[in-house]
mmCIF file of C-alpha atoms in Angstrom:
data_model
loop_
_atom_site.group_PDB
_atom_site.id
_atom_site.type_symbol
_atom_site.label_atom_id
_atom_site.label_comp_id
_atom_site.label_asym_id
_atom_site.label_seq_id
_atom_site.Cartn_x
_atom_site.Cartn_y
_atom_site.Cartn_z
ATOM 1 C CA UNK A 1 0.000 0.000 0.000
ATOM 2 C CA UNK A 2 1.384 3.416 -0.927
ATOM 3 C CA UNK A 3 2.034 6.064 1.701
ATOM 4 C CA UNK A 4 -0.702 8.337 0.316
ATOM 5 C CA UNK A 5 -3.257 5.559 0.419
ATOM 6 C CA UNK A 6 -2.203 4.571 3.939
ATOM 7 C CA UNK A 7 -2.622 8.150 5.153
ATOM 8 C CA UNK A 8 -6.037 8.344 3.493
ATOM 9 C CA UNK A 9 -7.113 5.123 5.241
ATOM 10 C CA UNK A 10 -5.997 6.460 8.639
ATOM 11 C CA UNK A 11 -7.893 9.697 8.104
ATOM 12 C CA UNK A 12 -11.023 7.785 7.078
ATOM 13 C CA UNK A 13 -10.812 5.560 10.164
ATOM 14 C CA UNK A 14 -10.456 8.580 12.457
ATOM 15 C CA UNK A 15 -13.415 10.367 10.846
ATOM 16 C CA UNK A 16 -15.686 7.303 11.018
ATOM 17 C CA UNK A 17 -14.700 6.565 14.618
ATOM 18 C CA UNK A 18 -15.438 10.171 15.545
ATOM 19 C CA UNK A 19 -18.817 10.166 13.769
ATOM 20 C CA UNK A 20 -20.095 6.871 15.190
ATOM 21 C CA UNK A 21 -18.575 7.602 18.593
ATOM 22 C CA UNK A 22 -20.307 11.001 18.649
ATOM 23 C CA UNK A 23 -23.593 9.359 17.643
ATOM 24 C CA UNK A 24 -23.243 6.881 20.507
ATOM 25 C CA UNK A 25 -22.367 9.726 22.872
ATOM 26 C CA UNK A 26 -25.620 11.487 21.951
ATOM 27 C CA UNK A 27 -27.656 8.286 22.297
ATOM 28 C CA UNK A 28 -26.696 7.636 25.894
ATOM 29 C CA UNK A 29 -28.177 10.964 27.036
ATOM 30 C CA UNK A 30 -31.698 9.889 26.033
ATOM 31 C CA UNK A 31 -31.476 6.103 26.114
ATOM 32 C CA UNK A 32 -33.415 4.206 28.781
ATOM 33 C CA UNK A 33 -31.369 1.064 28.128
ATOM 34 C CA UNK A 34 -28.276 0.005 30.034
ATOM 35 C CA UNK A 35 -27.132 -1.914 33.057
ATOM 36 C CA UNK A 36 -25.004 0.971 34.363
ATOM 37 C CA UNK A 37 -26.212 4.281 35.777
ATOM 38 C CA UNK A 38 -26.801 7.134 33.301
ATOM 39 C CA UNK A 39 -23.766 8.992 34.610
ATOM 40 C CA UNK A 40 -21.482 6.282 33.158
ATOM 41 C CA UNK A 41 -23.028 6.631 29.701
ATOM 42 C CA UNK A 42 -20.743 9.325 28.179
ATOM 43 C CA UNK A 43 -17.565 7.609 29.366
ATOM 44 C CA UNK A 44 -18.554 4.215 27.984
ATOM 45 C CA UNK A 45 -19.659 5.797 24.694
ATOM 46 C CA UNK A 46 -16.304 7.576 24.337
ATOM 47 C CA UNK A 47 -14.445 4.314 25.009
ATOM 48 C CA UNK A 48 -16.542 2.517 22.357
ATOM 49 C CA UNK A 49 -15.808 5.314 19.872
ATOM 50 C CA UNK A 50 -12.070 5.153 20.548
ATOM 51 C CA UNK A 51 -12.104 1.371 20.156
ATOM 52 C CA UNK A 52 -13.412 1.844 16.603
ATOM 53 C CA UNK A 53 -9.963 3.137 15.608
ATOM 54 C CA UNK A 54 -8.638 -0.445 15.842
ATOM 55 C CA UNK A 55 -11.488 -2.066 13.911
ATOM 56 C CA UNK A 56 -9.389 -2.965 10.837
ATOM 57 C CA UNK A 57 -6.836 -4.872 12.938
ATOM 58 C CA UNK A 58 -9.059 -6.416 15.637
ATOM 59 C CA UNK A 59 -12.613 -6.513 14.250
ATOM 60 C CA UNK A 60 -14.029 -9.052 16.712
ATOM 61 C CA UNK A 61 -12.612 -7.466 19.915
ATOM 62 C CA UNK A 62 -13.806 -4.052 18.728
ATOM 63 C CA UNK A 63 -17.273 -5.488 18.143
ATOM 64 C CA UNK A 64 -17.140 -6.913 21.654
ATOM 65 C CA UNK A 65 -16.450 -3.410 23.056
ATOM 66 C CA UNK A 66 -19.324 -2.004 20.985
ATOM 67 C CA UNK A 67 -21.654 -4.730 22.299
ATOM 68 C CA UNK A 68 -20.660 -3.831 25.863
ATOM 69 C CA UNK A 69 -21.448 -0.203 25.099
ATOM 70 C CA UNK A 70 -24.958 -1.199 24.012
ATOM 71 C CA UNK A 71 -25.385 -3.585 26.919
ATOM 72 C CA UNK A 72 -24.133 -1.199 29.621
ATOM 73 C CA UNK A 73 -25.337 2.244 28.466
ATOM 74 C CA UNK A 74 -27.388 1.767 25.283
ATOM 75 C CA UNK A 75 -24.804 3.123 22.795
ATOM 76 C CA UNK A 76 -26.084 1.495 19.589
ATOM 77 C CA UNK A 77 -24.271 3.484 16.851
ATOM 78 C CA UNK A 78 -20.739 2.017 17.367
ATOM 79 C CA UNK A 79 -22.227 -1.457 16.806
ATOM 80 C CA UNK A 80 -23.194 -0.530 13.247
ATOM 81 C CA UNK A 81 -19.639 0.268 12.154
ATOM 82 C CA UNK A 82 -18.265 -2.682 14.141
ATOM 83 C CA UNK A 83 -20.590 -5.280 12.556
ATOM 84 C CA UNK A 84 -19.865 -3.870 9.085
ATOM 85 C CA UNK A 85 -16.139 -4.289 9.713
ATOM 86 C CA UNK A 86 -16.557 -7.887 10.880
ATOM 87 C CA UNK A 87 -18.585 -8.766 7.764
ATOM 88 C CA UNK A 88 -16.086 -6.923 5.565
ATOM 89 C CA UNK A 89 -13.168 -8.777 7.119
ATOM 90 C CA UNK A 90 -14.510 -12.357 7.401
ATOM 91 C CA UNK A 91 -17.120 -12.418 4.630
ATOM 92 C CA UNK A 92 -19.688 -15.204 4.446
ATOM 93 C CA UNK A 93 -18.086 -17.305 7.199
ATOM 94 C CA UNK A 94 -18.912 -18.543 10.680
ATOM 95 C CA UNK A 95 -17.347 -15.615 12.634
ATOM 96 C CA UNK A 96 -19.560 -13.152 10.753
ATOM 97 C CA UNK A 97 -22.812 -14.979 11.456
ATOM 98 C CA UNK A 98 -21.965 -15.674 15.109
ATOM 99 C CA UNK A 99 -21.113 -11.981 15.538
ATOM 100 C CA UNK A 100 -24.381 -11.009 13.820
ATOM 101 C CA UNK A 101 -26.396 -13.295 16.111
ATOM 102 C CA UNK A 102 -24.721 -11.883 19.223
ATOM 103 C CA UNK A 103 -25.309 -8.338 17.981
ATOM 104 C CA UNK A 104 -29.027 -8.939 17.387
ATOM 105 C CA UNK A 105 -29.469 -10.446 20.857
ATOM 106 C CA UNK A 106 -27.597 -7.613 22.582
ATOM 107 C CA UNK A 107 -29.325 -4.871 20.554
ATOM 108 C CA UNK A 108 -32.903 -6.185 20.653
ATOM 109 C CA UNK A 109 -33.092 -6.941 24.370
ATOM 110 C CA UNK A 110 -33.747 -3.690 26.356
ATOM 111 C CA UNK A 111 -31.184 -4.344 29.071
ATOM 112 C CA UNK A 112 -31.981 -2.583 32.377
ATOM 113 C CA UNK A 113 -35.173 -0.909 31.103
ATOM 114 C CA UNK A 114 -38.294 -0.788 33.249
ATOM 115 C CA UNK A 115 -40.896 -1.490 30.552
ATOM 116 C CA UNK A 116 -38.957 -4.458 29.156
ATOM 117 C CA UNK A 117 -41.599 -6.154 27.004
ATOM 118 C CA UNK A 118 -42.917 -2.957 25.421
ATOM 119 C CA UNK A 119 -39.432 -1.822 24.424
ATOM 120 C CA UNK A 120 -38.573 -5.326 23.135
ATOM 121 C CA UNK A 121 -41.578 -5.340 20.769
ATOM 122 C CA UNK A 122 -40.950 -1.813 19.499
ATOM 123 C CA UNK A 123 -37.189 -2.224 19.071
ATOM 124 C CA UNK A 124 -37.067 -5.717 17.598
ATOM 125 C CA UNK A 125 -37.756 -5.019 13.919
ATOM 126 C CA UNK A 126 -36.068 -1.612 13.820
ATOM 127 C CA UNK A 127 -32.858 -2.797 15.460
ATOM 128 C CA UNK A 128 -32.711 -5.964 13.366
ATOM 129 C CA UNK A 129 -33.090 -4.003 10.130
ATOM 130 C CA UNK A 130 -30.592 -1.442 11.381
ATOM 131 C CA UNK A 131 -27.991 -4.179 11.934
ATOM 132 C CA UNK A 132 -28.853 -5.999 8.701
ATOM 133 C CA UNK A 133 -27.941 -3.025 6.501
ATOM 134 C CA UNK A 134 -24.259 -2.676 7.573
ATOM 135 C CA UNK A 135 -23.982 -6.468 7.741
ATOM 136 C CA UNK A 136 -25.096 -6.899 4.131
ATOM 137 C CA UNK A 137 -22.954 -3.969 3.013
ATOM 138 C CA UNK A 138 -19.925 -5.575 4.649
ATOM 139 C CA UNK A 139 -20.643 -8.938 3.010
ATOM 140 C CA UNK A 140 -21.002 -7.285 -0.401
ATOM 141 C CA UNK A 141 -17.766 -5.347 0.060
ATOM 142 C CA UNK A 142 -15.921 -8.526 1.053
ATOM 143 C CA UNK A 143 -17.288 -10.457 -1.922
ATOM 144 C CA UNK A 144 -16.346 -7.651 -4.280
ATOM 145 C CA UNK A 145 -12.810 -7.489 -2.888
ATOM 146 C CA UNK A 146 -12.411 -11.270 -3.240
ATOM 147 C CA UNK A 147 -13.732 -11.170 -6.800
ATOM 148 C CA UNK A 148 -11.331 -8.383 -7.747
ATOM 149 C CA UNK A 149 -8.452 -10.265 -6.122
ATOM 150 C CA UNK A 150 -9.365 -13.433 -8.037
ATOM 151 C CA UNK A 151 -9.539 -11.498 -11.309
ATOM 152 C CA UNK A 152 -6.221 -9.847 -10.565
ATOM 153 C CA UNK A 153 -4.635 -13.198 -9.774
ATOM 154 C CA UNK A 154 -6.088 -14.665 -12.955
ATOM 155 C CA UNK A 155 -4.705 -11.779 -14.989
ATOM 156 C CA UNK A 156 -1.287 -12.170 -13.366
ATOM 157 C CA UNK A 157 -1.383 -15.922 -13.998
ATOM 158 C CA UNK A 158 -2.307 -15.325 -17.637
ATOM 159 C CA UNK A 159 0.571 -12.853 -17.921
ATOM 160 C CA UNK A 160 2.984 -15.359 -16.377
ATOM 161 C CA UNK A 161 1.769 -18.067 -18.756
ATOM 162 C CA UNK A 162 2.143 -15.679 -21.677
ATOM 163 C CA UNK A 163 5.713 -14.902 -20.616
ATOM 164 C CA UNK A 164 6.470 -18.615 -20.268
ATOM 165 C CA UNK A 165 5.011 -19.315 -23.725
ATOM 166 C CA UNK A 166 7.017 -16.453 -25.171
ATOM 167 C CA UNK A 167 10.188 -17.726 -23.489
ATOM 168 C CA UNK A 168 9.496 -21.249 -24.782
ATOM 169 C CA UNK A 169 8.907 -19.893 -28.284
ATOM 170 C CA UNK A 170 12.149 -17.922 -28.132
ATOM 171 C CA UNK A 171 14.038 -20.991 -26.931
ATOM 172 C CA UNK A 172 12.501 -23.140 -29.663
ATOM 173 C CA UNK A 173 13.424 -20.533 -32.257
ATOM 174 C CA UNK A 174 16.976 -20.363 -30.916
ATOM 175 C CA UNK A 175 17.286 -24.131 -31.210
ATOM 176 C CA UNK A 176 15.813 -24.055 -34.709
ATOM 177 C CA UNK A 177 18.240 -21.360 -35.819
ATOM 178 C CA UNK A 178 21.111 -23.259 -34.220
ATOM 179 C CA UNK A 179 20.068 -26.349 -36.170
ATOM 180 C CA UNK A 180 19.823 -24.415 -39.431
ATOM 181 C CA UNK A 181 23.224 -22.822 -38.894
ATOM 182 C CA UNK A 182 24.686 -26.209 -38.076
ATOM 183 C CA UNK A 183 23.245 -27.749 -41.233
ATOM 184 C CA UNK A 184 24.530 -24.953 -43.445
ATOM 185 C CA UNK A 185 27.932 -24.321 -41.919
ATOM 186 C CA UNK A 186 28.903 -27.876 -40.986
ATOM 187 C CA UNK A 187 27.962 -29.316 -44.380
ATOM 188 C CA UNK A 188 29.770 -26.696 -46.448
ATOM 189 C CA UNK A 189 32.846 -26.525 -44.229
ATOM 190 C CA UNK A 190 33.107 -30.300 -44.276
ATOM 191 C CA UNK A 191 33.145 -30.162 -48.069
ATOM 192 C CA UNK A 192 35.798 -27.440 -47.977
ATOM 193 C CA UNK A 193 37.880 -29.545 -45.573
ATOM 194 C CA UNK A 194 37.695 -32.565 -47.865
ATOM 195 C CA UNK A 195 38.721 -30.428 -50.844
ATOM 196 C CA UNK A 196 41.554 -28.832 -48.900
ATOM 197 C CA UNK A 197 42.837 -32.292 -47.997
ATOM 198 C CA UNK A 198 42.704 -33.296 -51.646
ATOM 199 C CA UNK A 199 44.566 -30.130 -52.551
ATOM 200 C CA UNK A 200 47.360 -31.021 -50.127
ATOM 201 C CA UNK A 201 48.008 -34.402 -51.741
ATOM 202 C CA UNK A 202 47.192 -33.485 -55.336
ATOM 203 C CA UNK A 203 50.115 -33.993 -57.670
ATOM 204 C CA UNK A 204 48.410 -34.493 -61.030
ATOM 205 C CA UNK A 205 47.786 -30.904 -62.058
ATOM 206 C CA UNK A 206 44.409 -30.479 -60.396
ATOM 207 C CA UNK A 207 45.148 -27.804 -57.730
ATOM 208 C CA UNK A 208 43.459 -25.066 -59.727
ATOM 209 C CA UNK A 209 40.330 -27.159 -60.283
ATOM 210 C CA UNK A 210 40.137 -28.111 -56.597
ATOM 211 C CA UNK A 211 40.724 -24.516 -55.522
ATOM 212 C CA UNK A 212 37.882 -23.407 -57.792
ATOM 213 C CA UNK A 213 35.580 -25.962 -56.212
ATOM 214 C CA UNK A 214 36.608 -24.729 -52.761
ATOM 215 C CA UNK A 215 35.806 -21.169 -53.810
ATOM 216 C CA UNK A 216 32.394 -22.200 -55.188
ATOM 217 C CA UNK A 217 31.558 -24.187 -52.061
ATOM 218 C CA UNK A 218 32.541 -21.291 -49.821
ATOM 219 C CA UNK A 219 30.454 -18.955 -51.935
ATOM 220 C CA UNK A 220 27.421 -21.225 -51.587
ATOM 221 C CA UNK A 221 27.928 -21.350 -47.812
ATOM 222 C CA UNK A 222 27.984 -17.556 -47.640
ATOM 223 C CA UNK A 223 24.870 -17.308 -49.816
ATOM 224 C CA UNK A 224 22.963 -19.730 -47.617
ATOM 225 C CA UNK A 225 24.076 -17.853 -44.495
ATOM 226 C CA UNK A 226 22.857 -14.570 -45.985
ATOM 227 C CA UNK A 227 19.504 -16.157 -46.807
ATOM 228 C CA UNK A 228 19.060 -17.344 -43.218
ATOM 229 C CA UNK A 229 20.096 -13.960 -41.831
ATOM 230 C CA UNK A 230 17.661 -12.357 -44.271
ATOM 231 C CA UNK A 231 14.844 -14.356 -42.706
ATOM 232 C CA UNK A 232 15.898 -13.167 -39.257
ATOM 233 C CA UNK A 233 16.014 -9.542 -40.382
ATOM 234 C CA UNK A 234 12.575 -9.880 -41.935
ATOM 235 C CA UNK A 235 11.170 -11.050 -38.597
ATOM 236 C CA UNK A 236 12.566 -7.892 -37.024
ATOM 237 C CA UNK A 237 10.814 -5.709 -39.590
ATOM 238 C CA UNK A 238 13.557 -5.635 -42.198
ATOM 239 C CA UNK A 239 13.418 -6.664 -45.829
ATOM 240 C CA UNK A 240 13.617 -10.398 -46.393
ATOM 241 C CA UNK A 241 16.355 -11.830 -48.590
ATOM 242 C CA UNK A 242 15.181 -13.983 -51.515
ATOM 243 C CA UNK A 243 15.095 -17.657 -50.600
ATOM 244 C CA UNK A 244 15.639 -20.756 -52.681
ATOM 245 C CA UNK A 245 12.926 -23.439 -52.802
ATOM 246 C CA UNK A 246 12.438 -25.516 -49.676
ATOM 247 C CA UNK A 247 14.557 -28.705 -49.932
ATOM 248 C CA UNK A 248 12.659 -31.924 -50.619
ATOM 249 C CA UNK A 249 13.218 -35.396 -52.057
ATOM 250 C CA UNK A 250 13.937 -33.953 -55.488
ATOM 251 C CA UNK A 251 16.846 -31.918 -54.107
ATOM 252 C CA UNK A 252 18.657 -34.984 -52.762
ATOM 253 C CA UNK A 253 20.214 -35.676 -56.158
ATOM 254 C CA UNK A 254 21.620 -32.125 -56.251
ATOM 255 C CA UNK A 255 22.905 -32.572 -52.719
ATOM 256 C CA UNK A 256 24.744 -35.763 -53.692
ATOM 257 C CA UNK A 257 26.141 -34.083 -56.805
ATOM 258 C CA UNK A 258 27.587 -31.297 -54.660
ATOM 259 C CA UNK A 259 29.171 -33.872 -52.345
ATOM 260 C CA UNK A 260 30.721 -35.677 -55.323
ATOM 261 C CA UNK A 261 32.022 -32.371 -56.661
ATOM 262 C CA UNK A 262 33.576 -31.741 -53.249
ATOM 263 C CA UNK A 263 35.520 -35.008 -53.511
ATOM 264 C CA UNK A 264 33.289 -37.524 -51.719
ATOM 265 C CA UNK A 265 32.598 -40.927 -53.245
ATOM 266 C CA UNK A 266 28.824 -41.189 -53.153
ATOM 267 C CA UNK A 267 26.585 -43.736 -54.829
ATOM 268 C CA UNK A 268 22.929 -42.656 -55.088
ATOM 269 C CA UNK A 269 20.021 -45.046 -55.616
ATOM 270 C CA UNK A 270 16.557 -43.561 -56.204
ATOM 271 C CA UNK A 271 13.244 -45.172 -57.155
ATOM 272 C CA UNK A 272 12.136 -44.643 -60.791
ATOM 273 C CA UNK A 273 9.429 -42.243 -59.640
ATOM 274 C CA UNK A 274 9.930 -40.250 -56.472
ATOM 275 C CA UNK A 275 6.867 -40.579 -54.246
ATOM 276 C CA UNK A 276 4.729 -37.606 -53.391
ATOM 277 C CA UNK A 277 5.295 -36.884 -49.705
ATOM 278 C CA UNK A 278 4.241 -34.136 -47.294
ATOM 279 C CA UNK A 279 6.565 -31.160 -46.962
ATOM 280 C CA UNK A 280 7.900 -32.118 -43.510
ATOM 281 C CA UNK A 281 8.823 -35.605 -44.759
ATOM 282 C CA UNK A 282 10.670 -34.229 -47.796
ATOM 283 C CA UNK A 283 12.594 -31.710 -45.711
ATOM 284 C CA UNK A 284 13.439 -34.271 -43.040
ATOM 285 C CA UNK A 285 14.712 -36.790 -45.612
ATOM 286 C CA UNK A 286 16.806 -34.133 -47.359
ATOM 287 C CA UNK A 287 18.368 -32.939 -44.123
ATOM 288 C CA UNK A 288 18.997 -36.493 -42.946
ATOM 289 C CA UNK A 289 20.996 -37.204 -46.108
ATOM 290 C CA UNK A 290 22.849 -33.904 -45.779
ATOM 291 C CA UNK A 291 23.754 -34.568 -42.149
ATOM 292 C CA UNK A 292 24.852 -38.130 -42.940
ATOM 293 C CA UNK A 293 27.095 -36.895 -45.787
ATOM 294 C CA UNK A 294 28.548 -34.213 -43.501
ATOM 295 C CA UNK A 295 29.337 -36.765 -40.812
ATOM 296 C CA UNK A 296 30.895 -39.111 -43.356
ATOM 297 C CA UNK A 297 33.137 -36.304 -44.623
ATOM 298 C CA UNK A 298 34.223 -35.484 -41.079
ATOM 299 C CA UNK A 299 34.568 -38.937 -39.547
ATOM 300 C CA UNK A 300 35.356 -41.126 -42.576
ATOM 301 C CA UNK A 301 37.098 -39.015 -45.181
ATOM 302 C CA UNK A 302 37.742 -40.957 -48.377
ATOM 303 C CA UNK A 303 35.165 -43.623 -47.559
ATOM 304 C CA UNK A 304 32.568 -44.676 -50.079
ATOM 305 C CA UNK A 305 29.063 -43.533 -49.152
ATOM 306 C CA UNK A 306 25.866 -45.173 -50.341
ATOM 307 C CA UNK A 307 22.586 -43.241 -50.327
ATOM 308 C CA UNK A 308 19.427 -45.219 -51.093
ATOM 309 C CA UNK A 309 15.767 -44.200 -51.155
ATOM 310 C CA UNK A 310 13.282 -47.072 -51.441
ATOM 311 C CA UNK A 311 9.498 -47.247 -51.400
ATOM 312 C CA UNK A 312 7.740 -50.331 -50.049
ATOM 313 C CA UNK A 313 4.573 -51.147 -48.114
ATOM 314 C CA UNK A 314 3.365 -47.542 -47.965
ATOM 315 C CA UNK A 315 6.573 -46.302 -46.432
ATOM 316 C CA UNK A 316 9.662 -44.445 -47.537
ATOM 317 C CA UNK A 317 13.031 -45.767 -46.366
ATOM 318 C CA UNK A 318 16.079 -43.496 -46.463
ATOM 319 C CA UNK A 319 19.358 -45.308 -45.890
ATOM 320 C CA UNK A 320 22.819 -43.705 -45.801
ATOM 321 C CA UNK A 321 25.849 -45.800 -44.973
ATOM 322 C CA UNK A 322 29.587 -45.333 -45.326
ATOM 323 C CA UNK A 323 32.601 -47.575 -45.052
ATOM 324 C CA UNK A 324 35.706 -46.969 -42.937
ATOM 325 C CA UNK A 325 37.732 -43.840 -43.585
ATOM 326 C CA UNK A 326 40.030 -41.304 -41.955
ATOM 327 C CA UNK A 327 38.904 -38.998 -39.180
ATOM 328 C CA UNK A 328 39.489 -35.328 -39.936
ATOM 329 C CA UNK A 329 40.337 -32.532 -37.517
ATOM 330 C CA UNK A 330 36.680 -31.458 -37.560
ATOM 331 C CA UNK A 331 35.593 -34.804 -36.112
ATOM 332 C CA UNK A 332 36.803 -33.800 -32.647
ATOM 333 C CA UNK A 333 34.959 -30.464 -32.803
ATOM 334 C CA UNK A 334 31.407 -31.720 -33.203
ATOM 335 C CA UNK A 335 28.689 -29.575 -31.640
ATOM 336 C CA UNK A 336 26.254 -32.419 -31.000
ATOM 337 C CA UNK A 337 23.495 -30.613 -32.894
ATOM 338 C CA UNK A 338 23.690 -32.823 -35.973
ATOM 339 C CA UNK A 339 22.321 -36.188 -34.903
ATOM 340 C CA UNK A 340 20.015 -34.600 -32.348
ATOM 341 C CA UNK A 341 18.534 -32.196 -34.874
ATOM 342 C CA UNK A 342 18.219 -34.977 -37.455
ATOM 343 C CA UNK A 343 16.337 -37.195 -35.005
ATOM 344 C CA UNK A 344 13.989 -34.365 -34.004
ATOM 345 C CA UNK A 345 13.176 -33.512 -37.621
ATOM 346 C CA UNK A 346 12.453 -37.127 -38.517
ATOM 347 C CA UNK A 347 10.202 -37.633 -35.476
ATOM 348 C CA UNK A 348 8.342 -34.377 -36.130
ATOM 349 C CA UNK A 349 7.653 -35.637 -39.645
ATOM 350 C CA UNK A 350 6.137 -38.817 -38.201
ATOM 351 C CA UNK A 351 9.098 -41.067 -38.963
ATOM 352 C CA UNK A 352 11.599 -43.137 -37.027
ATOM 353 C CA UNK A 353 15.376 -43.073 -37.283
ATOM 354 C CA UNK A 354 18.122 -45.473 -36.271
ATOM 355 C CA UNK A 355 21.854 -44.852 -36.455
ATOM 356 C CA UNK A 356 24.979 -46.637 -35.369
ATOM 357 C CA UNK A 357 28.245 -48.339 -36.402
ATOM 358 C CA UNK A 358 28.132 -50.861 -39.220
ATOM 359 C CA UNK A 359 31.036 -53.064 -40.426
ATOM 360 C CA UNK A 360 33.718 -50.513 -39.660
ATOM 361 C CA UNK A 361 31.608 -47.685 -40.995
ATOM 362 C CA UNK A 362 28.366 -46.009 -40.015
ATOM 363 C CA UNK A 363 24.716 -46.274 -41.005
ATOM 364 C CA UNK A 364 21.762 -43.908 -40.687
ATOM 365 C CA UNK A 365 18.343 -45.303 -41.550
ATOM 366 C CA UNK A 366 14.979 -43.527 -41.391
ATOM 367 C CA UNK A 367 11.459 -44.728 -42.199
ATOM 368 C CA UNK A 368 8.594 -42.379 -43.049
ATOM 369 C CA UNK A 369 4.937 -43.272 -43.573
ATOM 370 C CA UNK A 370 3.761 -42.398 -47.074
ATOM 371 C CA UNK A 371 0.740 -40.076 -46.944
ATOM 372 C CA UNK A 372 -0.169 -37.846 -49.803
ATOM 373 C CA UNK A 373 -0.473 -34.084 -49.304
ATOM 374 C CA UNK A 374 -4.011 -32.851 -48.694
#
């Protein structure tokens, strides 16, 4: 609570205590009710009014003082503010209704009056209605405060959930970008590494040709990096860079041709007619082959690689295997994104993937269900 609001609350409490205390003080001068002599009336009324200052912190004890004021000298007004405060504090709960019952009994019975029955009949309805009004107002105020608190909590919870969803989306996007960067950079640099190794041992007049291939591969890597950065700039409000078509099954042949041009020995086997597959399946298959070729270049340089796509029993099998070869310097610098990202992409496309050593080499095999695009 702010300082200004706290000061305002204190001022309000003082004003209300003074008003209801003054009303009680006036009542005792004409009231015929009370167990104490009339001379004690002003003092008891003042005490009941002062007690109202603590009503927010001790609502039930303050009500007890107000009930004593009514019982002893007939000071009814402090009870009204006290019963409102109890209802406002406890709401629709047992303390409120027990306090209300005690207040009705104390207020209706004409304690110490001579004409007891006559006063009881005349006061019963009026006093009960008089107590009911602040009681109901206190209950309504409590219910309203609880409703506002629940709405505020719900809004805060929704805001927290929104922040969590935003954080999860950001994290997912970071992982996606990391995977894309890994696919682009690792694949192209692996090709450059293979070509550089060939350049070191070349003695048959091919250095210029190999150097040209290295330059072309590096240029493609830079182009693909610019395209990805263009997408990121577009999401920040910038102008998007032109993108090449999304990779699919048809681009696997081009991918293998690039690997062969980079110096890898790759044998590609495709079905006569490539099946029509959903976009996620085509992208996952393409990236699986690219990752497998990258790993073969890094971990088994010079090894023969076999890439085979087969269609059988309403499924597409993608199999990439390589024989034994030489580990390159890049093999010890793996980021771990490759196989993990490949597995995630295959599973998101509805497929399954298995990978592991095979006869001195390595094999990656994925199976996708064949479902036509809607």
